[in-house]
Coordinates of C-alpha atoms in Angstrom, one line a residue:
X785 CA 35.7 95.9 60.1
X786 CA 33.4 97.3 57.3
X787 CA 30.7 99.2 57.3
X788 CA 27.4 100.4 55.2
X789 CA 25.6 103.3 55.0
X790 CA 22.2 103.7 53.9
X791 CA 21.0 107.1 52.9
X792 CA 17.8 108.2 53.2
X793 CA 16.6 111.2 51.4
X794 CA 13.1 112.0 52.4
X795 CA 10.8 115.0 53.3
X796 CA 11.4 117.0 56.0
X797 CA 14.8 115.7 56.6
X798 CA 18.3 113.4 55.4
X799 CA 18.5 110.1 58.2
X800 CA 22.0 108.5 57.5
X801 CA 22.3 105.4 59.0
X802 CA 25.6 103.1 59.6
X803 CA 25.5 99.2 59.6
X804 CA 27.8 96.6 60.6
X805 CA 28.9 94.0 58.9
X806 CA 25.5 91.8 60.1
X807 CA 23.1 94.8 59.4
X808 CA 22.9 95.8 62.8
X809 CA 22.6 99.7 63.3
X810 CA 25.5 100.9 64.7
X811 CA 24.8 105.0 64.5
X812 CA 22.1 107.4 63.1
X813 CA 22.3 111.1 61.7
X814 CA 19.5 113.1 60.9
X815 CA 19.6 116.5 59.2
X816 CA 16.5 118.5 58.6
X817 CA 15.2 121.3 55.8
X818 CA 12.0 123.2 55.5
X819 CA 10.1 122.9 53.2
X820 CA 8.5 126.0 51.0
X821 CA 5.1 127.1 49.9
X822 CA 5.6 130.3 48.2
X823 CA 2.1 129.9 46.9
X824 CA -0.9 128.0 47.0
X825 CA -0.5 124.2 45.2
X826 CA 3.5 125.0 46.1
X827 CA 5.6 122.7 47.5
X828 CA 9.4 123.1 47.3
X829 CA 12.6 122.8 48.8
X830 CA 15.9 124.7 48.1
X831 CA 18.3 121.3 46.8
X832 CA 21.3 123.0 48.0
X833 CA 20.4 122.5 51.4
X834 CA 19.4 119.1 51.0
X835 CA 23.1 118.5 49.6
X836 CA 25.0 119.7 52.6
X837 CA 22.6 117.7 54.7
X838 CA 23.5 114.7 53.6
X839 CA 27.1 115.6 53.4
X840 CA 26.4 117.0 57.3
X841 CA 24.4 113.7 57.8
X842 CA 27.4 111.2 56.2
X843 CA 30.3 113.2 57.9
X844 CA 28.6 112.4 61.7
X845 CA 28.6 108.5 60.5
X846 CA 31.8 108.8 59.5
X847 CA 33.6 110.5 62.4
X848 CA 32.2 107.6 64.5
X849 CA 33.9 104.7 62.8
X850 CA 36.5 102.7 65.0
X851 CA 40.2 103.4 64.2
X852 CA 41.3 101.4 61.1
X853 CA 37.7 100.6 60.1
X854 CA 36.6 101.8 57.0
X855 CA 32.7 102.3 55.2
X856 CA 33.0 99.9 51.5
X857 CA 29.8 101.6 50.6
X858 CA 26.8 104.0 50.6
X859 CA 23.4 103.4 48.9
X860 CA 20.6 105.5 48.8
X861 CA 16.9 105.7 49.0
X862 CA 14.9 109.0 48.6
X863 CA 11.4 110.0 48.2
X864 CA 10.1 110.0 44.4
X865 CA 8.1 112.8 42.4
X866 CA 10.7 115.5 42.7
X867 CA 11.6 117.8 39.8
X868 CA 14.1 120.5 39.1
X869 CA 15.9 122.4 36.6
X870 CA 19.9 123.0 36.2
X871 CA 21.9 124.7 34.1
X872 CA 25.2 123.5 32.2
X873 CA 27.2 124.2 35.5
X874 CA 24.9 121.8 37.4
X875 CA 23.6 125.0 39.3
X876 CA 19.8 125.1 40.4
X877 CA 17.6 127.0 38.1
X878 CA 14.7 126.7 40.2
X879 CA 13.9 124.6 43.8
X880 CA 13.1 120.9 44.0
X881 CA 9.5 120.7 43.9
X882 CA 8.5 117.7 45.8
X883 CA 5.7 114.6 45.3
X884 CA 3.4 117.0 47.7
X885 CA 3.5 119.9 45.2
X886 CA 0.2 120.3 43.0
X887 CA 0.9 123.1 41.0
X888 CA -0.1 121.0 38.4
X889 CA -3.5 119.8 39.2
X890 CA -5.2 122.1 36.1
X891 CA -2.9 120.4 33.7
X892 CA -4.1 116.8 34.9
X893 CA -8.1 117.4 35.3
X894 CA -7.2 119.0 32.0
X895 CA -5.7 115.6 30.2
X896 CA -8.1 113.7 32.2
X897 CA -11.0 114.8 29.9
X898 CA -9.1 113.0 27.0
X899 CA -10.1 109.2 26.3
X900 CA -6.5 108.2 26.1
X901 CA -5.2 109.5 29.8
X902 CA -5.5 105.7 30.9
X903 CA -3.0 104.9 28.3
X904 CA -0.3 106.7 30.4
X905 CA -0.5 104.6 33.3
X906 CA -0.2 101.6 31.5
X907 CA 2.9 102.5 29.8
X908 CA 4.6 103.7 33.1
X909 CA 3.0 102.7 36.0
X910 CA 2.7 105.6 37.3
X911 CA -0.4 107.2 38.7
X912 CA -1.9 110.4 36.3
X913 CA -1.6 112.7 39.0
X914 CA -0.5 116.3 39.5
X915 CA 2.2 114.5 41.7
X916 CA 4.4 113.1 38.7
X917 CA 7.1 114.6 36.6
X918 CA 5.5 114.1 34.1
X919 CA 2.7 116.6 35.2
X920 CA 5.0 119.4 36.8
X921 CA 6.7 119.1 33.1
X922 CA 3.2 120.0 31.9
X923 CA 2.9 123.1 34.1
X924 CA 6.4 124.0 32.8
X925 CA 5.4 123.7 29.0
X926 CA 2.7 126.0 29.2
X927 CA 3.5 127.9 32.3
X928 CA 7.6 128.9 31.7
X929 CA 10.4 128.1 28.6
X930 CA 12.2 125.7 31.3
X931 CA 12.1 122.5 28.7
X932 CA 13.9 124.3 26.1
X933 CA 16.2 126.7 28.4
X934 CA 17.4 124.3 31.4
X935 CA 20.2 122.1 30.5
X936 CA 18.5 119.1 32.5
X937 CA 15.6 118.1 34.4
X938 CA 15.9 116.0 37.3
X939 CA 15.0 114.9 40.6
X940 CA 16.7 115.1 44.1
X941 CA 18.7 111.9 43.9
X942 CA 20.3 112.8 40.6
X943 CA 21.0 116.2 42.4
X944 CA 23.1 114.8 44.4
X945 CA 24.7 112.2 42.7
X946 CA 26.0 114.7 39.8
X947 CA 27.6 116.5 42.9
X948 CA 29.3 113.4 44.2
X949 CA 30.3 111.7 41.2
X950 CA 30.1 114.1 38.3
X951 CA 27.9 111.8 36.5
X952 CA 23.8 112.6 35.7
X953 CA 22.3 108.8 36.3
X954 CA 18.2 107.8 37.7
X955 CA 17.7 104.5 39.0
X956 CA 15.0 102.5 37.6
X957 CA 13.3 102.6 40.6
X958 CA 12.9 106.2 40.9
X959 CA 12.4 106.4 36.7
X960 CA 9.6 104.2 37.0
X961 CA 7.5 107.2 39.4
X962 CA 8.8 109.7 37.0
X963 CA 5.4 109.3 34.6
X964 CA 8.1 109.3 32.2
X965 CA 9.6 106.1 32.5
X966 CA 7.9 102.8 30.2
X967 CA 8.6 100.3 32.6
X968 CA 7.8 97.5 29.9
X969 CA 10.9 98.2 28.3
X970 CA 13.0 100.0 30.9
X971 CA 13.5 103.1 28.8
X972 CA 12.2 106.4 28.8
X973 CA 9.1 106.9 26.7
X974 CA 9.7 108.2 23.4
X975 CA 5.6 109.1 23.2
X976 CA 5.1 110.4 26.0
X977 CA 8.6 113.1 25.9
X978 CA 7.8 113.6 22.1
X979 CA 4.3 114.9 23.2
X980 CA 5.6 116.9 25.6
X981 CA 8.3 118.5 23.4
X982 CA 11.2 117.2 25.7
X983 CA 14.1 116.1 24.3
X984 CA 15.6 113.4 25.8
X985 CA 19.3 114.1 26.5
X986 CA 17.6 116.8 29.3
X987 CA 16.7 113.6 31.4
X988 CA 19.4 111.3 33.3
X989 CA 20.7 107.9 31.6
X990 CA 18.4 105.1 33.6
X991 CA 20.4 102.5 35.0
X992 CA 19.8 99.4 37.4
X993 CA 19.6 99.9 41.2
X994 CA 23.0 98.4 41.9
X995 CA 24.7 100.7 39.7
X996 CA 27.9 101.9 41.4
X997 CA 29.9 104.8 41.0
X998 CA 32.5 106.6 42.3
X999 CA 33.7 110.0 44.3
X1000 CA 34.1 112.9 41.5
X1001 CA 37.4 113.4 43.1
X1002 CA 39.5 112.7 46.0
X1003 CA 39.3 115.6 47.6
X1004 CA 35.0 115.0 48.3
X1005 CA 36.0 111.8 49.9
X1006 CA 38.5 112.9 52.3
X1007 CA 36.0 115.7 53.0
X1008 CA 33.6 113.2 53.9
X1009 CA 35.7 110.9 55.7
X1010 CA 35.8 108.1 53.5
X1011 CA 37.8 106.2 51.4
X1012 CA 38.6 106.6 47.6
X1013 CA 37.7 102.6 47.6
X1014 CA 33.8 103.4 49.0
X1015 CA 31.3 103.0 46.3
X1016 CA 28.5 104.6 46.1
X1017 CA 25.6 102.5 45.2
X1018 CA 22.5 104.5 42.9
X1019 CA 20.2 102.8 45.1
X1020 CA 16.1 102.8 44.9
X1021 CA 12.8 104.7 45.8
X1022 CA 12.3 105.3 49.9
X1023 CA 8.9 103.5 49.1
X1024 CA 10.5 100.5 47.6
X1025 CA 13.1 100.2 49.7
X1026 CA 10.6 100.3 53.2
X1027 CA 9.4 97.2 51.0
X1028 CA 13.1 95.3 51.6
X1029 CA 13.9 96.6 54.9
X1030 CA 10.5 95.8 56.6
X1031 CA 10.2 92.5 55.2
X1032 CA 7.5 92.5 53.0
X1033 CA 8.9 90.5 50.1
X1034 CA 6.1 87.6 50.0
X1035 CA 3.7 87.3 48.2
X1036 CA 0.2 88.1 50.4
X1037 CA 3.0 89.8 52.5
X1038 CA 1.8 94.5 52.8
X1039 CA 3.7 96.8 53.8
X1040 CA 2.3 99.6 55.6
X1041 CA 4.0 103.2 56.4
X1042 CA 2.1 105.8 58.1
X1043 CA 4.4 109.4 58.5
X1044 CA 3.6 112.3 56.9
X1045 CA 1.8 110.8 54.5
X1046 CA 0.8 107.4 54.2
X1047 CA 1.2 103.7 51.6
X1048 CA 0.6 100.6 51.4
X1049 CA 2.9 98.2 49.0
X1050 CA 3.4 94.8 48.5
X1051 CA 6.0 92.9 46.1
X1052 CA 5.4 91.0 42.9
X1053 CA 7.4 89.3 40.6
X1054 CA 6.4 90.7 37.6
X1055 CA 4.4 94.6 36.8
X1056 CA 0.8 94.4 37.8
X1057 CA -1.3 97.2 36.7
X1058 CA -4.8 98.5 38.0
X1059 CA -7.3 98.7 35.2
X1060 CA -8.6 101.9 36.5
X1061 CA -5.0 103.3 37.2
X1062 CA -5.7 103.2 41.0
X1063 CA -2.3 101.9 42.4
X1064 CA 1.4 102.5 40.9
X1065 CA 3.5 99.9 40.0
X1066 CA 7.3 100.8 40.5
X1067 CA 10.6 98.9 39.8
X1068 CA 12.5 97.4 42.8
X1069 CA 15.1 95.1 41.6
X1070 CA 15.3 92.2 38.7
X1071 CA 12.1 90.3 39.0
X1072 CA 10.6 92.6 41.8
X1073 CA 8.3 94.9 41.3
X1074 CA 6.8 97.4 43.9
X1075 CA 2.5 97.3 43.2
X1076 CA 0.8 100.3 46.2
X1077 CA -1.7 103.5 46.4
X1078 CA 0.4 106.0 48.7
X1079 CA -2.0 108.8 50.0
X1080 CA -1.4 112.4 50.9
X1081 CA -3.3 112.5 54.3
X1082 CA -1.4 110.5 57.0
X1083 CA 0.3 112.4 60.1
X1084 CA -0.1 115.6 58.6
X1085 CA -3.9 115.5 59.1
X1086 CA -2.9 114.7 62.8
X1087 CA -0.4 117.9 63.1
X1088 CA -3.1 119.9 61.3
X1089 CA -5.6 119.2 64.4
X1090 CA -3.4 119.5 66.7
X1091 CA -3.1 123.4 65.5
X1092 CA -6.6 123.5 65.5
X1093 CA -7.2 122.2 68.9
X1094 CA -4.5 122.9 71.0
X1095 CA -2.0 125.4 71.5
X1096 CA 1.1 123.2 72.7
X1097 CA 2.7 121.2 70.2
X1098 CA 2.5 117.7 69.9
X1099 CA -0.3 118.0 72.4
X1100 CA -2.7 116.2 70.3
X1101 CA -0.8 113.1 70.9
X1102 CA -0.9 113.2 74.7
X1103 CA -4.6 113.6 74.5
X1104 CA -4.8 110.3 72.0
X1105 CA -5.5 107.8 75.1
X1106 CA -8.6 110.0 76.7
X1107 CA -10.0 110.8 73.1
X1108 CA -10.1 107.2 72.3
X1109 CA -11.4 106.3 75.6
X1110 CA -14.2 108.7 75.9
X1111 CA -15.5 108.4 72.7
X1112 CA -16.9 105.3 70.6
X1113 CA -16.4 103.5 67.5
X1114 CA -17.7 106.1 64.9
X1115 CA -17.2 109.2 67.2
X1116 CA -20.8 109.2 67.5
X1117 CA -21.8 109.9 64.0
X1118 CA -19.1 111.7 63.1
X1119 CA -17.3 111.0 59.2
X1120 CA -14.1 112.6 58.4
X1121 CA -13.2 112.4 54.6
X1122 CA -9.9 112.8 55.3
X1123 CA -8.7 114.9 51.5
X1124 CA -7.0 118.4 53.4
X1125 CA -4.3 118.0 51.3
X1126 CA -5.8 116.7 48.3
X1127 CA -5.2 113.2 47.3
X1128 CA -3.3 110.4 45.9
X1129 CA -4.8 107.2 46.0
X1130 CA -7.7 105.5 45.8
X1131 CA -9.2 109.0 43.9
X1132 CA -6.4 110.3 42.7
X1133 CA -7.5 113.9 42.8
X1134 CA -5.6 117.1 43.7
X1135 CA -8.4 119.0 43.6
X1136 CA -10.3 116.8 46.7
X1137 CA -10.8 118.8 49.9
X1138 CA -11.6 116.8 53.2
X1139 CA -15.0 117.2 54.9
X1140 CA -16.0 116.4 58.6
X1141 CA -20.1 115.1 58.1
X1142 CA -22.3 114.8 60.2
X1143 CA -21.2 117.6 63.1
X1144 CA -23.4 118.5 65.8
X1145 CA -23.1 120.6 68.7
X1146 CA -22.9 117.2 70.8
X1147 CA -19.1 116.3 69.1
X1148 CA -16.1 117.6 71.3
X1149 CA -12.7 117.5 70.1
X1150 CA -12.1 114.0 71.1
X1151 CA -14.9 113.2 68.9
X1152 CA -12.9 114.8 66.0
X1153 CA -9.8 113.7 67.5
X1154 CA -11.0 109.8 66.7
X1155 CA -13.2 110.8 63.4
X1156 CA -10.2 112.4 62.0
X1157 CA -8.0 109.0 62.3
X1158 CA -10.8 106.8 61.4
X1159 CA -11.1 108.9 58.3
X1160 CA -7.1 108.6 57.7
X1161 CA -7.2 104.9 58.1
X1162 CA -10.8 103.8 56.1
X1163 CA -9.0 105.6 53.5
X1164 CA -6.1 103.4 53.9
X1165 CA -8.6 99.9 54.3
X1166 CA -9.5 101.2 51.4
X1167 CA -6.0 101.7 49.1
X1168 CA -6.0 98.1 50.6
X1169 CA -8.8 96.4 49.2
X1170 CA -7.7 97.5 45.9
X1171 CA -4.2 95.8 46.1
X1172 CA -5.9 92.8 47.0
X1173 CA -7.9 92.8 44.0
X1174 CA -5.1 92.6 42.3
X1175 CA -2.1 90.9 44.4
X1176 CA -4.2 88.3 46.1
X1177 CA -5.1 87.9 49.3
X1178 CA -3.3 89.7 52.8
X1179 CA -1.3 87.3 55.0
X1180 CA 0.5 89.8 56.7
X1181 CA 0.9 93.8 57.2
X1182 CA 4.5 94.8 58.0
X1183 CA 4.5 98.2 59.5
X1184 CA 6.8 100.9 60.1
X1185 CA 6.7 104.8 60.0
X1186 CA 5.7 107.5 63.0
X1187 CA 2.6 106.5 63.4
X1188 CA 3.7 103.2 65.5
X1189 CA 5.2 105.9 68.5
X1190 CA 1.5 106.0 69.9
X1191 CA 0.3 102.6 71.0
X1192 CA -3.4 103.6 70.6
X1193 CA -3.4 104.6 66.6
X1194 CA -0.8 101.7 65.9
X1195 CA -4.1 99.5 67.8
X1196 CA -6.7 101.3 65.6
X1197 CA -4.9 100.5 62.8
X1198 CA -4.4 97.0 63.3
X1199 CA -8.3 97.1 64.6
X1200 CA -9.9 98.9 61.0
X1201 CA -7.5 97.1 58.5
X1202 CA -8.7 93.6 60.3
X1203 CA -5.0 91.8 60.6
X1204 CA -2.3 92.0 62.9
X1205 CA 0.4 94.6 62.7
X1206 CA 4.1 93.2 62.3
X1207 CA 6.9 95.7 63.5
X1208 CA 10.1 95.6 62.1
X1209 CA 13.1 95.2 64.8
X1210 CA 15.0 97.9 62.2
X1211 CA 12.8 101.4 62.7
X1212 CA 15.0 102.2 59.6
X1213 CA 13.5 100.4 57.2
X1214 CA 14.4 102.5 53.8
X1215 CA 18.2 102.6 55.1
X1216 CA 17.9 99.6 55.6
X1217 CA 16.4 98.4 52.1
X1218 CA 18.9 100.7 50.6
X1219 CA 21.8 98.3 52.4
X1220 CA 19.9 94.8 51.7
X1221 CA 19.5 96.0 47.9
X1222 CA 23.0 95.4 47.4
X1223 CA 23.7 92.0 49.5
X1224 CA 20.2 90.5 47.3
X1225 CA 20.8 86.8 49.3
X1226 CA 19.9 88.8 52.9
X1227 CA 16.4 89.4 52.2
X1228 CA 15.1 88.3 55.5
X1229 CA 13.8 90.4 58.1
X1230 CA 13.5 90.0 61.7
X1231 CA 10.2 90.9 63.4
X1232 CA 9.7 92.5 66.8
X1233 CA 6.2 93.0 68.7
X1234 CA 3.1 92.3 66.8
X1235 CA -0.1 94.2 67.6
X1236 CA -3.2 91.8 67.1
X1237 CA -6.5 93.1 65.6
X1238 CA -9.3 92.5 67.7
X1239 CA -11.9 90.9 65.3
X1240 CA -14.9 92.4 67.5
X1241 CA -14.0 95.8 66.6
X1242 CA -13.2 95.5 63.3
X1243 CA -16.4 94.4 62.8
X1244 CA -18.0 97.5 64.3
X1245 CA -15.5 99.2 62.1
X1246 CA -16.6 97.6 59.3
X1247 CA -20.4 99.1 59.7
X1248 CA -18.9 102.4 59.9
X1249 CA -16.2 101.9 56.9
X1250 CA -19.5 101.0 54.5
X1251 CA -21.0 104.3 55.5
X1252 CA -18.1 106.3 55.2
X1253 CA -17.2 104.4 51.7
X1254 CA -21.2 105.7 50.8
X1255 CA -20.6 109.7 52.1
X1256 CA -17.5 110.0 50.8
X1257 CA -18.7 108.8 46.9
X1258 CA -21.3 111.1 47.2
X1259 CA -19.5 114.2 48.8
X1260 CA -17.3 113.6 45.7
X1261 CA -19.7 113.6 43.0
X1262 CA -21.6 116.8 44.2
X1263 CA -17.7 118.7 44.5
X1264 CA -17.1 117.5 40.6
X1265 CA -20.9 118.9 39.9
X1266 CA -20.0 121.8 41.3
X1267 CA -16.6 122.2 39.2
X1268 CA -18.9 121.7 36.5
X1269 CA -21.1 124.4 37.1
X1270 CA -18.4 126.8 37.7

């Protein structure tokens, strides 16, 4: 028999997954990393360690396979925004810094005073945000001599794949959330690197998201325990790919992922752009195209109360039930703008800092316990009114991601966003994608349990969304009239 492998790169850690021959999930591997903040606005992660994870990760699959059975490919999804600098020998010059770093956020307020900064996202697709390549290239222009010293500039994925194949190649899919990347044409953007002084044989040749390639030698593959025949397929975005494997292909079809952070995507056939340059539009495949807002502030926020409140880890999600329980839709007057770590979309501002309104000495922690994930998800109802305004109306919200592990948030969610939550029978959904993206006729999708809205709440919700919607505008104005001040 044959298998698959779908590599995930993401975040905190590398999940390898191996399919059968019918996509069924026939092991996992998951290797972790940590991830570094030398400073303030610093986000990093040393790319060496992220290679021998997923070698680590790969090797477990592998040592699992049935005598005689073999793996025909791998194809790989990781998280987007990363940036790093190499020398000739392909040896780190400095650590990956990730989507979540916003060392950058100067250089962005700083081009956002310019009439023109619109002009970017409607060339790329890509949000003008501290996030991008593009801006971290910005901090390096004026901040180091990186663009003229390094030998290339790349992300995480082309990392790796220069280590397993020798060859320096970015999917589409991850070009097109470079900021870089003109996704009208498919090439790099000779404006956009000519402003920023880059030339362009420092970048990765773009290629198409079934690109294959093969081991640099045959020494890696034995190593690995595969075959000199396994291909390994360029792959997608993680983002994209949660897309494919969840289902969400439809149009009026969402996907939502909650984890760390948090997005919501749905899939069009052609690029749709935001006239305010709210949402990203990123390359999937030929005649699918990935329109979303992903925000900052998703389970993070919850881990950061939990070391607020509570001295035992993970504690904060035992006390979920009671907090929801004892306390009412609202949490009794009680807002949380939910911007702790800055934020994507709908503001798209790195500078943002997240506010709790309205405290009394009547609130308990439960009462921030709920504000604090009605703030998290109005700002995801939110991201999704804006894709509706521009992909149509929502027929159905496929979800995946951590969040779904508590029963109670994945029923506030459903409850705020107003429409039933579809679970995907794959948990995997990015490995998955990464797996469907090469077999393009199995697009479908099984789904599992759904988790109905109730309509009474979510119209109780609703009262409170309007007055968080009105708080949170206003809390945002004064903190940019204050910047002006400064």
């Amino acid at each position: 028999m044959h298998y698959r492998i779908g590599v995930d790169i993401g975040t905190t850690s590398t999940k390898a997954v191996l399919f059968d021959d019918k996509n069924r999930i026939q092991a996992i591997a998951n290797e972790g990393y940590p991830t570094l903040r030398p400073a303030p606005d610093k986000s990093e992660q040393n790319p060496r360690q992220i290679l021998e994870a997923v070698k680590k990760a790969i090797k477990q699959l592998t040592a699992q396979l049935p005598k005689g059975d073999y793996v025909s490919f791998l194809s790989f999804s990781s998280a987007m925004h990363a940036l790093m600098a190499v020398d000739e020998t392909g040896e780190p010059l400095t650590n990956m810094w990730l989507w979540s770093d916003n060392r950058a956020h100067k250089q962005i307020d700083s081009l956002k005073k310019e009439e023109n900064w619109l002009s970017y996202y409607l060339k790329t697709g890509t949000p003008v945000h501290a996030m991008s390549p593009f801006a971290k290239l910005l901090w390096m222009k004026e901040e180091t001599n990186l663009l003229e010293t390094a030998h290339k500039l790349i992300g995480i994925k082309e990392y790796l794949f220069y280590n397993l194949t020798g060859h320096y190649a970015i999917d589409y899919s991850i070009a097109s959330a470079t900021g870089l990347f003109n996704i009208h044409n498919l090439t790099w953007d000779t404006e956009i690197l000519a402003q920023l002084k880059l030339n362009p044989r420092k970048l990765s040749e773009p290629v198409d998201v079934t690109t294959s390639f093969s081991f640099k030698s045959e020494q890696l593959t034995e190593e690995l325990g595969l075959s000199s025949d396994t291909k390994l397929i360029i792959g997608a975005s993680d983002g994209c790919l949660a897309n494919l494997g969840t289902g969400a292909n439809a149009i009026g079809e969402v996907a939502l992922t909650i984890g760390t952070s948090g997005a919501l995507r749905m899939t069009l056939e052609k690029p749709y752009l935001d006239p305010e340059g709210r949402t990203f539009c990123y390359y999937l495949a030929p005649g699918k195209w990935v329109v979303g807002g992903a925000v900052n502030n998703g389970g993070n926020v919850v881990e950061w109360l939990n070391t607020l409140l509570f001295e035992q880890e993970k504690r904060v999600y035992e006390e979920l039930p009671t907090a929801l329980c004892k306390t009412e839709i609202g949490a009794a007057g009680l807002l949380f703008i939910p911007y702790i770590n800055g934020e994507r979309a709908p503001i798209w501002d790195g500078s943002a800092r997240g506010t709790f309104y309205g405290l009394s000495a009547f609130h308990t922690k439960h009462h921030l316990m709920r504000a604090a994930l009605e703030g998290i998800l109005y700002n995801l109802k939110e991201v999704l009114s804006i894709l509706e305004g521009i992909g149509g109306k929502t027929r159905a919200v496929k979800a995946s991601g951590g969040f779904l592990a508590s029963e109670d948030w994945a029923q506030l969610t459903a409850d705020i966003l107003g429409y039933p939550l579809m679970i995907s029978d794959s948990p995997e959904s990015s490995s998955l994608g990464a797996v469907l993206l090469v077999e393009a006729s199995a697009l479908e999708v099984e789904t599992g349990s759904v988790i109905e809205s109730n309509l009474v709440n979510h119209e109780n919700y609703l009262t409170v969304y309007k007055k968080y919607l009105h708080f949170r505008d206003a809390l945002h104005l004064l903190e940019h009239q204050y910047k002006a001040l400064a």
